[in-house]
Coordinates of C-alpha atoms in Angstrom, one line a residue:
M360 CA -10.1 11.5 1.3
K361 CA -12.7 9.5 -0.5
G362 CA -12.3 9.3 -4.3
A363 CA -8.6 10.3 -4.2
P364 CA -6.3 7.7 -5.9
P365 CA -3.8 6.0 -3.7
R366 CA -0.4 7.7 -3.9
Y367 CA 1.9 4.9 -3.0
A368 CA 0.1 1.7 -3.8
H369 CA 0.6 1.4 -7.5
S370 CA 4.1 0.6 -8.7
Q371 CA 5.7 -1.7 -11.3
I372 CA 7.7 -4.8 -10.2
E373 CA 10.4 -6.4 -12.2
L374 CA 10.5 -10.2 -11.8
K375 CA 13.9 -11.8 -12.6
I376 CA 13.7 -15.5 -13.3
S377 CA 16.2 -18.3 -12.8
C378 CA 15.7 -22.1 -12.6
E379 CA 17.6 -25.0 -10.9
K380 CA 17.8 -28.7 -11.7
L381 CA 15.2 -28.7 -14.5
S382 CA 14.1 -32.0 -15.9
D383 CA 16.1 -33.0 -18.9
L384 CA 13.5 -33.8 -21.6
D385 CA 16.0 -34.1 -24.5
Y386 CA 17.8 -37.3 -25.4
L387 CA 20.8 -36.1 -27.2
S388 CA 21.3 -32.8 -25.5
K389 CA 20.0 -30.8 -22.5
S390 CA 16.7 -29.0 -22.5
D391 CA 16.3 -25.5 -24.1
P392 CA 14.2 -23.8 -21.4
Q393 CA 11.9 -20.8 -21.6
V394 CA 9.5 -19.4 -19.0
I395 CA 6.1 -17.9 -19.9
L396 CA 4.0 -15.8 -17.6
L397 CA 0.2 -16.2 -17.2
A398 CA -2.0 -14.1 -15.0
K399 CA -5.4 -15.1 -13.4
D400 CA -8.1 -12.7 -14.3
I401 CA -9.6 -11.4 -11.1
R402 CA -13.1 -11.1 -12.5
T403 CA -13.4 -14.3 -14.6
Q404 CA -10.9 -16.4 -12.6
K405 CA -9.5 -17.6 -15.9
W406 CA -5.8 -17.8 -16.7
R407 CA -4.8 -15.4 -19.5
P408 CA -1.5 -14.7 -21.3
T409 CA 0.5 -11.6 -20.4
N410 CA 2.4 -11.8 -23.6
Q411 CA 5.6 -11.9 -21.6
Q412 CA 8.2 -14.6 -21.9
T413 CA 11.9 -15.0 -21.3
E414 CA 14.4 -15.7 -24.0
I415 CA 15.3 -19.3 -24.9
I416 CA 18.5 -20.6 -23.3
M417 CA 20.0 -23.5 -25.1
N418 CA 21.2 -26.6 -23.4
D419 CA 20.9 -25.4 -19.8
L420 CA 19.1 -27.1 -16.8
N421 CA 20.0 -24.2 -14.5
P422 CA 19.2 -21.1 -16.6
K423 CA 19.4 -17.5 -15.5
F424 CA 17.3 -15.5 -17.9
V425 CA 18.2 -12.0 -19.0
T426 CA 14.6 -11.1 -20.0
S427 CA 12.5 -10.3 -17.0
F428 CA 8.8 -9.8 -16.4
I429 CA 7.4 -6.3 -15.6
V430 CA 4.0 -6.4 -13.8
D431 CA 1.8 -3.8 -12.2
Y432 CA 1.6 -4.0 -8.5
F433 CA -1.5 -3.2 -6.4
F434 CA -1.5 -3.8 -2.7
E435 CA -5.2 -4.2 -2.5
E436 CA -5.5 -6.9 -5.1
L437 CA -4.8 -10.6 -5.0
Q438 CA -2.6 -10.9 -8.1
Q439 CA -2.1 -14.5 -9.1
F440 CA 0.5 -15.6 -11.6
R441 CA 1.5 -18.9 -13.2
F442 CA 5.1 -19.4 -14.4
I443 CA 5.2 -22.1 -17.1
C444 CA 8.5 -23.6 -18.1
V445 CA 8.8 -25.3 -21.4
D446 CA 11.6 -27.1 -23.4
V447 CA 11.5 -25.3 -26.8
D448 CA 11.6 -28.0 -29.5
K449 CA 9.9 -25.9 -32.1
P450 CA 11.5 -22.4 -31.9
H451 CA 9.6 -21.2 -35.0
N452 CA 6.2 -21.8 -33.4
P453 CA 5.3 -18.9 -31.2
E454 CA 2.7 -20.9 -29.1
W455 CA 4.1 -22.2 -25.9
Q456 CA 1.6 -25.1 -26.0
A457 CA 3.5 -26.4 -29.0
Q458 CA 6.6 -26.9 -26.9
E459 CA 7.4 -29.7 -24.5
F460 CA 6.0 -28.9 -21.0
V461 CA 8.5 -29.0 -18.1
G462 CA 6.3 -27.7 -15.2
Q463 CA 4.4 -24.8 -13.8
F464 CA 4.5 -22.8 -10.5
D465 CA 1.5 -20.8 -9.2
C466 CA 1.8 -18.0 -6.6
D467 CA 0.5 -14.5 -5.8
L468 CA 2.6 -11.3 -6.1
G469 CA 2.2 -10.5 -2.5
S470 CA 4.0 -13.7 -1.6
I471 CA 6.9 -12.8 -3.8
V472 CA 7.4 -9.2 -2.6
G473 CA 6.7 -10.3 1.0
S474 CA 9.4 -13.0 0.9
P475 CA 12.8 -12.4 2.5
G476 CA 14.7 -10.1 0.2
G477 CA 11.9 -10.2 -2.3
T478 CA 13.1 -13.7 -3.4
L479 CA 10.8 -16.7 -3.6
K480 CA 11.9 -20.2 -4.5
G481 CA 9.2 -22.6 -5.7
K482 CA 8.9 -26.1 -7.1
F483 CA 7.7 -26.8 -10.6
Y484 CA 4.7 -29.1 -10.9
D485 CA 3.3 -31.2 -13.7
P486 CA -0.5 -31.7 -13.2
N487 CA -0.4 -34.7 -15.5
H488 CA 2.5 -36.3 -13.6
P489 CA 2.2 -34.9 -10.1
G490 CA 4.8 -37.3 -8.6
K491 CA 7.7 -36.3 -10.9
D492 CA 10.4 -33.8 -9.8
R493 CA 10.5 -31.1 -12.4
G494 CA 13.0 -28.7 -10.8
H495 CA 12.7 -25.3 -9.1
I496 CA 12.1 -21.7 -10.1
I497 CA 13.6 -18.7 -8.3
I498 CA 11.8 -15.4 -8.6
E499 CA 13.4 -12.1 -7.5
A500 CA 11.3 -9.0 -7.3
E501 CA 12.5 -5.4 -7.5
E502 CA 10.5 -2.2 -7.8
V503 CA 11.0 -0.5 -11.2
S504 CA 12.4 2.9 -10.6
K505 CA 10.2 5.8 -11.7
S506 CA 10.3 9.6 -11.1
K507 CA 9.3 9.7 -7.5
R508 CA 11.8 12.4 -6.5
N509 CA 11.3 15.3 -4.2
V510 CA 12.9 18.7 -4.5
K511 CA 14.0 20.4 -1.2
L512 CA 14.4 24.2 -1.5
Q513 CA 14.9 27.3 0.6
F514 CA 15.2 30.9 -0.6
Q515 CA 15.9 34.4 0.7
A516 CA 15.3 37.7 -1.1
H517 CA 17.6 40.7 -0.6
N518 CA 17.1 44.5 -1.1
I519 CA 13.5 44.4 -2.2
S520 CA 12.7 47.9 -0.9
P521 CA 11.4 50.2 -3.6
K522 CA 13.6 53.0 -5.0
G523 CA 13.5 56.2 -3.0
G524 CA 13.8 54.7 0.5
L525 CA 12.5 52.0 2.7
F526 CA 8.9 50.9 3.2
K527 CA 7.0 53.2 5.5
S528 CA 6.3 50.1 7.6
K529 CA 7.7 46.6 7.4
P530 CA 5.8 44.7 4.6
E531 CA 4.5 41.2 4.8
V532 CA 6.0 39.5 1.7
F533 CA 5.7 36.0 0.3
L534 CA 7.2 33.9 -2.5
V535 CA 5.2 32.4 -5.4
I536 CA 6.7 29.9 -7.8
S537 CA 4.9 29.2 -11.1
R538 CA 5.9 26.8 -13.9
T539 CA 5.3 27.6 -17.5
N540 CA 2.7 25.4 -19.3
E541 CA 3.4 23.4 -22.4
N542 CA 1.2 25.2 -24.9
E543 CA 1.6 27.6 -27.7
I544 CA 0.4 30.5 -25.5
S545 CA 2.9 31.7 -22.9
T546 CA 1.0 30.9 -19.7
S547 CA 2.1 29.6 -16.3
S548 CA 0.5 28.0 -13.3
P549 CA 1.4 28.5 -9.6
V550 CA 2.9 25.4 -7.9
Y551 CA 4.0 26.8 -4.6
Q552 CA 3.3 29.7 -2.3
S553 CA 5.2 30.4 0.9
S554 CA 3.9 31.9 4.1
G555 CA 4.3 35.6 4.7
V556 CA 7.4 37.1 6.3
T557 CA 7.6 40.7 7.7
T558 CA 11.0 42.0 6.6
S559 CA 12.7 43.7 3.7
N560 CA 15.1 40.8 3.4
P561 CA 12.7 37.9 3.7
Y562 CA 14.1 34.5 4.7
W563 CA 11.4 31.8 4.0
E564 CA 11.2 28.4 5.6
P565 CA 12.5 25.4 3.7
F566 CA 10.0 23.3 1.8
T567 CA 9.7 20.1 -0.1
I568 CA 7.9 19.7 -3.4
R569 CA 7.4 16.8 -5.8
E570 CA 9.6 17.0 -8.8
T571 CA 6.7 16.3 -11.1
T572 CA 4.7 19.1 -9.5
L573 CA 7.5 21.6 -9.7
C574 CA 8.6 21.0 -13.3
N575 CA 7.0 17.7 -14.4
G576 CA 10.4 16.1 -14.6
D577 CA 11.8 18.8 -17.0
F578 CA 14.8 20.4 -15.3
D579 CA 14.9 23.0 -18.1
R580 CA 11.3 24.1 -17.8
I581 CA 11.0 27.8 -17.0
L582 CA 10.0 28.6 -13.5
I583 CA 8.8 32.1 -12.6
F584 CA 9.7 33.4 -9.1
Q585 CA 7.7 36.3 -7.8
V586 CA 8.2 38.2 -4.5
K587 CA 4.8 39.7 -3.5
Q588 CA 3.7 42.2 -0.9
Y589 CA 0.6 40.9 0.9
K590 CA -2.6 43.1 0.7
K591 CA -5.7 42.3 2.7
N592 CA -7.9 43.0 -0.3
G593 CA -6.1 40.3 -2.4
S594 CA -4.5 42.8 -4.8
H595 CA -1.0 41.7 -3.8
I596 CA 1.8 43.8 -5.3
I597 CA 4.6 42.1 -7.2
L598 CA 7.8 43.6 -5.9
G599 CA 10.2 41.6 -8.0
E600 CA 10.4 38.6 -10.3
C601 CA 12.7 36.4 -12.2
S602 CA 12.7 33.4 -14.5
V603 CA 15.0 30.4 -13.7
T604 CA 15.1 26.7 -14.3
L605 CA 15.6 23.9 -11.7
H606 CA 18.8 23.1 -13.5
E607 CA 20.1 26.6 -12.8
I608 CA 18.9 26.4 -9.2
L609 CA 20.9 23.1 -8.7
S610 CA 24.0 24.5 -10.3
S611 CA 26.7 26.5 -8.7
K612 CA 24.9 29.7 -9.3
T613 CA 23.5 30.9 -6.0
S614 CA 21.6 34.1 -6.7
F615 CA 19.3 35.5 -9.4
P616 CA 18.5 39.2 -10.0
L617 CA 14.9 40.4 -9.4
R618 CA 13.3 42.9 -11.7
S619 CA 10.2 45.0 -11.3
P620 CA 7.3 44.1 -13.6
S621 CA 7.2 46.5 -16.5
N622 CA 3.6 47.5 -15.8
S623 CA 4.2 48.2 -12.1
N624 CA 4.6 51.5 -10.4
V625 CA 6.8 49.9 -7.7
K626 CA 10.4 49.8 -8.7
I627 CA 13.1 48.0 -6.8
G628 CA 16.8 48.6 -7.0
K629 CA 19.2 46.9 -9.3
D630 CA 20.8 45.0 -6.5
A631 CA 17.6 43.2 -5.6
C632 CA 18.0 39.4 -5.9
I633 CA 16.8 36.0 -4.7
T634 CA 19.3 33.7 -3.1
V635 CA 19.3 29.9 -3.0
I636 CA 19.9 28.8 0.6
H637 CA 19.4 25.1 -0.1
A638 CA 18.5 23.0 -3.2
S639 CA 18.6 19.3 -3.5
V640 CA 16.7 16.4 -5.2
E641 CA 16.0 13.3 -3.2
E642 CA 14.3 10.0 -3.9
P643 CA 11.7 9.4 -1.3
P644 CA 11.1 5.8 0.0
T645 CA 8.1 3.9 -1.3
F646 CA 5.8 1.4 0.3
L647 CA 7.7 -1.4 -1.4
D648 CA 11.1 -0.1 -0.1
Y649 CA 9.8 -0.8 3.4
I650 CA 8.5 -4.3 2.5
A651 CA 11.9 -5.1 0.8
G652 CA 13.6 -3.9 4.0
G653 CA 11.7 -6.5 6.1
T654 CA 8.9 -4.4 7.5
E655 CA 6.3 -6.9 8.7
I656 CA 2.6 -6.4 7.9
N657 CA 0.7 -8.1 10.7
L658 CA -3.0 -9.0 10.5
V659 CA -5.3 -9.2 13.5
V660 CA -8.9 -10.4 13.0
A661 CA -11.9 -9.6 15.2
I662 CA -15.3 -11.1 14.5
D663 CA -18.7 -9.9 15.7
F664 CA -20.7 -12.5 17.6
T665 CA -23.4 -10.2 19.0
G666 CA -27.0 -11.4 19.2
S667 CA -28.1 -9.1 16.4
N668 CA -26.5 -11.5 13.9
G669 CA -29.4 -13.9 14.5
D670 CA -29.5 -17.5 15.7
P671 CA -26.7 -19.3 13.8
R672 CA -29.0 -22.3 13.4
S673 CA -31.4 -20.2 11.3
P674 CA -30.8 -19.7 7.5
K675 CA -31.6 -16.0 8.2
S676 CA -28.6 -15.6 10.5
L677 CA -25.5 -13.8 9.2
H678 CA -23.5 -16.6 10.9
Y679 CA -25.4 -19.4 9.3
I680 CA -23.0 -22.0 7.8
K681 CA -24.2 -24.6 5.3
G682 CA -22.0 -26.8 3.2
T683 CA -19.5 -25.1 1.0
N684 CA -21.4 -21.8 0.6
D685 CA -19.6 -19.0 2.5
N686 CA -21.6 -16.6 4.6
E687 CA -20.7 -12.9 4.6
Y688 CA -18.2 -13.3 7.4
Q689 CA -16.4 -16.1 5.6
K690 CA -16.4 -14.2 2.4
A691 CA -14.8 -11.2 4.1
I692 CA -12.2 -13.3 5.8
R693 CA -11.3 -15.1 2.7
S694 CA -11.1 -12.2 0.2
V695 CA -9.2 -9.8 2.5
G696 CA -7.0 -12.4 4.2
Q697 CA -5.8 -14.0 1.0
I698 CA -4.1 -10.7 0.1
L699 CA -2.7 -9.9 3.5
E700 CA -1.3 -13.3 4.3
G701 CA 1.4 -13.0 1.6
Y702 CA 3.0 -10.1 3.5
D703 CA 3.4 -12.0 6.7
Y704 CA 6.3 -14.4 6.6
D705 CA 5.1 -17.0 9.1
R706 CA 1.4 -16.5 8.0
R707 CA 0.2 -16.7 11.6
F708 CA -2.6 -14.4 12.7
P709 CA -4.3 -13.8 16.1
V710 CA -8.1 -14.2 15.8
Y711 CA -10.6 -12.8 18.3
G712 CA -14.4 -12.8 18.8
F713 CA -16.3 -10.1 20.6
G714 CA -19.9 -9.5 21.9
A715 CA -20.5 -13.1 23.0
K716 CA -20.2 -15.5 25.9
F717 CA -17.2 -17.7 25.4
N718 CA -17.2 -20.6 27.8
K719 CA -20.0 -18.7 29.7
E720 CA -17.7 -15.6 29.9
L721 CA -18.8 -12.4 28.2
S722 CA -15.8 -11.0 26.3
H723 CA -15.1 -8.4 23.6
A724 CA -11.6 -9.7 22.8
Y725 CA -11.6 -13.5 23.2
P726 CA -9.1 -15.7 21.3
L727 CA -11.0 -18.1 19.1
N728 CA -8.4 -20.8 19.5
N729 CA -9.1 -20.6 23.3
N730 CA -5.4 -19.8 24.0
R731 CA -4.8 -16.4 25.5
D732 CA -1.1 -16.8 25.5
D733 CA -0.9 -17.7 21.8
P734 CA -4.1 -16.6 20.0
E735 CA -2.5 -17.1 16.5
V736 CA -3.8 -19.5 13.9
E737 CA -2.2 -20.7 10.6
G738 CA -3.2 -18.7 7.5
V739 CA -6.6 -17.9 6.2
D740 CA -7.7 -21.5 6.4
G741 CA -6.8 -21.4 10.1
I742 CA -9.0 -18.3 10.6
L743 CA -11.9 -19.9 8.9
K744 CA -11.5 -23.1 10.9
A745 CA -11.3 -21.2 14.2
Y746 CA -14.4 -19.2 13.2
S747 CA -16.4 -22.4 12.3
K748 CA -15.4 -24.2 15.5
A749 CA -16.3 -21.2 17.7
M750 CA -19.8 -21.2 16.2
E751 CA -20.4 -24.6 17.8
T752 CA -20.0 -23.5 21.4
I753 CA -20.4 -19.7 21.9
E754 CA -23.6 -17.9 23.0
L755 CA -24.3 -14.8 21.0
F756 CA -24.8 -11.8 23.2
G757 CA -23.9 -8.1 23.2
P758 CA -23.3 -5.2 23.1
T759 CA -21.3 -4.2 20.0
N760 CA -18.1 -2.7 21.4
F761 CA -14.9 -2.2 19.4
S762 CA -12.8 -0.4 22.0
P763 CA -11.5 -3.5 23.9
I764 CA -10.0 -5.1 20.8
I765 CA -8.6 -1.8 19.6
D766 CA -7.0 -1.1 23.0
Q767 CA -5.6 -4.6 23.2
T768 CA -4.0 -4.4 19.7
A769 CA -2.6 -1.0 20.5
A770 CA -1.1 -2.3 23.8
K771 CA 0.6 -5.1 21.8
I772 CA 2.0 -2.6 19.3
K773 CA 3.3 -0.3 22.1
K774 CA 5.1 -3.2 23.7
E775 CA 6.9 -4.0 20.4
I776 CA 7.9 -0.4 20.0
D777 CA 9.1 -0.1 23.6
N778 CA 11.2 -3.2 22.9
G779 CA 12.9 -1.4 20.0
N780 CA 11.0 -2.8 17.1
D781 CA 9.8 0.0 14.8
N782 CA 9.9 -2.2 11.7
V783 CA 6.3 -3.3 12.0
Y784 CA 2.8 -2.3 10.9
Y785 CA -0.5 -3.8 12.0
I786 CA -3.9 -4.1 10.3
L787 CA -6.9 -4.8 12.5
L788 CA -9.7 -6.3 10.5
I789 CA -13.1 -6.0 12.3
I790 CA -16.1 -7.7 10.7
T791 CA -19.4 -6.6 12.2
D792 CA -23.1 -6.7 11.5
G793 CA -24.1 -3.5 13.3
V794 CA -23.5 -0.1 14.7
V795 CA -21.3 0.5 17.7
T796 CA -23.5 0.6 20.7
V797 CA -21.5 3.2 22.6
M798 CA -19.5 5.5 20.4
E799 CA -17.3 7.5 22.8
P800 CA -15.1 4.7 24.0
T801 CA -14.5 3.6 20.4
I802 CA -13.7 7.1 19.3
R803 CA -11.3 7.4 22.3
A804 CA -9.6 4.1 21.4
I805 CA -9.2 5.1 17.7
I806 CA -7.8 8.5 18.5
S807 CA -5.3 6.9 20.9
A808 CA -4.3 4.3 18.4
S809 CA -3.9 6.8 15.6
K810 CA -0.4 7.5 16.9
L811 CA 0.7 3.9 16.3
P812 CA 1.6 1.9 13.2
L813 CA -1.9 0.6 12.8
S814 CA -4.7 0.7 10.3
I815 CA -8.3 -0.4 11.2
V816 CA -10.5 -1.8 8.4
I817 CA -14.1 -2.4 9.2
V818 CA -16.3 -4.6 7.0
G819 CA -20.0 -4.3 7.7
V820 CA -22.2 -7.3 6.9
G821 CA -26.0 -7.4 6.7
N822 CA -28.4 -4.5 6.2
S823 CA -28.0 -2.4 9.3
D824 CA -27.8 1.4 9.3
F825 CA -24.0 2.0 9.1
T826 CA -24.2 5.8 9.5
N827 CA -22.0 5.7 12.7
M828 CA -19.4 3.6 10.9
K829 CA -18.9 6.4 8.4
I830 CA -18.3 8.7 11.3
L831 CA -15.5 6.4 12.4
D832 CA -14.1 6.3 8.9
A833 CA -13.3 10.0 9.3
D834 CA -12.8 10.8 5.6
E835 CA -14.9 13.9 5.8
K836 CA -14.2 15.0 9.4
P837 CA -11.4 13.9 11.8
L838 CA -12.4 12.2 15.0
V839 CA -12.3 14.4 18.2
Q840 CA -12.4 13.3 21.8
K841 CA -14.5 15.8 23.6
S842 CA -12.9 17.9 26.3
I843 CA -13.7 17.3 30.0
P844 CA -13.5 20.7 31.8
Q845 CA -14.0 19.3 35.3
A846 CA -11.1 16.9 34.8
R847 CA -9.0 19.6 33.0
K848 CA -8.7 17.4 29.9
P849 CA -8.7 19.3 26.6
A850 CA -10.2 18.0 23.4
V851 CA -8.0 15.6 21.5
V852 CA -8.0 15.3 17.7
M853 CA -6.9 12.0 16.0
D854 CA -3.3 12.0 14.9
R855 CA -4.1 10.6 11.4
D856 CA -6.9 8.8 9.6
I857 CA -6.5 5.1 10.3
V858 CA -10.0 3.7 9.7
Q859 CA -11.5 2.4 6.5
F860 CA -15.2 1.2 6.4
V861 CA -16.8 -0.8 3.7
A862 CA -20.3 -2.3 3.6
M863 CA -20.5 -5.8 2.1
R864 CA -24.0 -5.1 0.6
D865 CA -22.3 -2.7 -1.8
F866 CA -20.4 -5.6 -3.3
Q867 CA -22.9 -8.1 -4.6
S868 CA -21.8 -8.3 -8.2
E869 CA -19.9 -11.1 -9.9
A870 CA -16.7 -9.1 -9.4
A871 CA -17.2 -8.7 -5.6
S872 CA -14.3 -11.0 -4.8
Y873 CA -12.1 -8.5 -6.6
E874 CA -13.8 -5.2 -5.7
L875 CA -14.3 -5.9 -2.0
P876 CA -10.7 -6.3 -0.9
K877 CA -9.7 -3.5 -3.3
A878 CA -12.1 -1.1 -1.5
V879 CA -11.1 -2.4 2.0
L880 CA -7.3 -2.2 1.5
E881 CA -6.6 0.6 -1.0
E882 CA -6.0 3.2 1.7
I883 CA -3.6 1.2 3.7
P884 CA -0.4 2.0 1.8
D885 CA -1.1 5.8 2.2
Q886 CA -1.8 5.3 5.9
F887 CA 1.4 3.3 6.2
M888 CA 3.5 5.9 4.5
E889 CA 2.0 8.7 6.4
Y890 CA 2.9 7.0 9.7
M891 CA 6.5 6.3 8.6
T892 CA 7.0 9.8 7.2
K893 CA 5.5 11.5 10.3
H894 CA 7.7 9.5 12.6
K895 CA 10.8 9.8 10.3
I896 CA 11.3 6.0 10.1
E897 CA 13.4 5.2 7.1
P898 CA 13.2 1.8 5.3
R899 CA 15.9 -0.6 6.1
P900 CA 18.3 -2.0 3.4
P901 CA 16.7 -4.8 1.4
V902 CA 17.1 -8.2 3.1
R903 CA 19.9 -10.2 1.5
I904 CA 19.6 -13.9 1.6
D905 CA 21.5 -17.0 0.3
I906 CA 19.3 -18.6 -2.3
S907 CA 20.5 -22.0 -1.2
D908 CA 18.9 -21.5 2.2
L909 CA 15.5 -20.8 0.7
K910 CA 12.7 -23.3 1.6
V911 CA 10.7 -24.5 -1.3
N912 CA 7.3 -22.7 -1.2
H913 CA 5.0 -24.6 -3.5
R914 CA 1.6 -22.8 -3.3
F915 CA -1.1 -23.9 -5.8
I916 CA -4.0 -21.6 -6.4
N917 CA -5.9 -23.4 -9.2
T918 CA -9.2 -24.9 -8.1
P919 CA -9.5 -28.7 -7.8
D920 CA -12.0 -28.9 -10.7
E921 CA -9.8 -26.8 -13.0
P922 CA -8.5 -29.1 -15.8
P923 CA -4.8 -29.0 -16.5
P924 CA -3.6 -27.1 -19.6
A925 CA -3.7 -28.9 -22.9
Y926 CA -0.1 -29.7 -24.0
T927 CA 0.9 -30.7 -27.4

């Protein structure tokens, strides 16, 4: 639903820091290391302090720090951090620039949490002395535990017939649970209502409710249970009620007496009660639990090469490439790909073109590296290189047709699942300049793919009318494949919403490099969790690895013209 905040994307991550074989910068003793955390502002692209630093460990070139870093985690953002290690010679000076510089390590948060076991080993670097070995940093990521718990409950009511005999006919009764509000006036708000059951001893279906919804984390908050008789006119009759707490429900006490409201003409017997059939509190898995368990996020890129983009040799073309200035296709690839590549361990992505003649062959799913058996390229740079090289030889054509690349990606996913790999999730990034020429095949392909571990993100470039794209987005209305009576095929509704559409023209401000990927990717964790929950796929245990086996991953993100920090 548009405007709704992501439910699973925002968490906090604890980063535990240790170092190995640091440079010894002291003459009479070993260095006294400390690590300081900087973050790159996504709007200004300037490094800023986070006001987080480890303690100082005296005389140790292989320190394991007790003080960790706590950072907010957003899947849809490229969160870049700089870890600076210093040898503290002036402990009374709070400025890290006043200390002796050991080295720095730059990386993004996605690369950390996407590493095996959430552990990343990097090499410290001194920009003033790039050839010198400064030692290594080991970063271990773990999600900070918060109240994410669910409460599973099931109840039955007994002997709710009014005094003087049974109901003249079996009533339809339902259960309403309200929680008292935290205010001076005694009020309550309903948090759950069951379906109706036609019996005098109703047995309601089990249900799951968020702990925060039920009692806002307070196990001693008063909950009001009401058993009501359904009335068509809405004036439902309260047959019996009681006040309990979640703490009491979870205790050994299994039943609670129901009483008739004082202002009601309906009176139930003294033996009326509500019985706890099941009560438990469980911690549901999170998006990061799956990532920590090794679930792979795989990116597939499809680029629109239809003739409506304009002659690539013309500056008016959306595919026009000149010097170092990115066109809109390159901007979309770079901004979205930089975030997603951190979650793919080998950073290899299949890249396809559609709507053009490749080697004189019209195709809607052609590998841009010209290798059908292995269409993958290396990282975002590989995607951009394949795109630029393809522009030299292809003939733009048409029509705009998404269904072949969607069907091809779906077939690959089905093959993995059939081979027993359910620990995988795909993201198909389609970058296009226009409206789908034929909608029905695309709708059919999306509906079919909605049962698979797949999200489709569509980035629209240029100034076309994208009305049909919003239909595919299906935020307001789910996609439906029309019935075919003569073929005895009923209408089919999409299994879940898997499409997110964003128009590049809506992101032309200075903060576009931050806002575009955020808008494109923010629904993916919810779509991911919906699939895993629906198919009852539990996260695997966190990947455990031997730190000594880690390969050094030294990934710099500061631009070439950025001057090194000033050290004292």
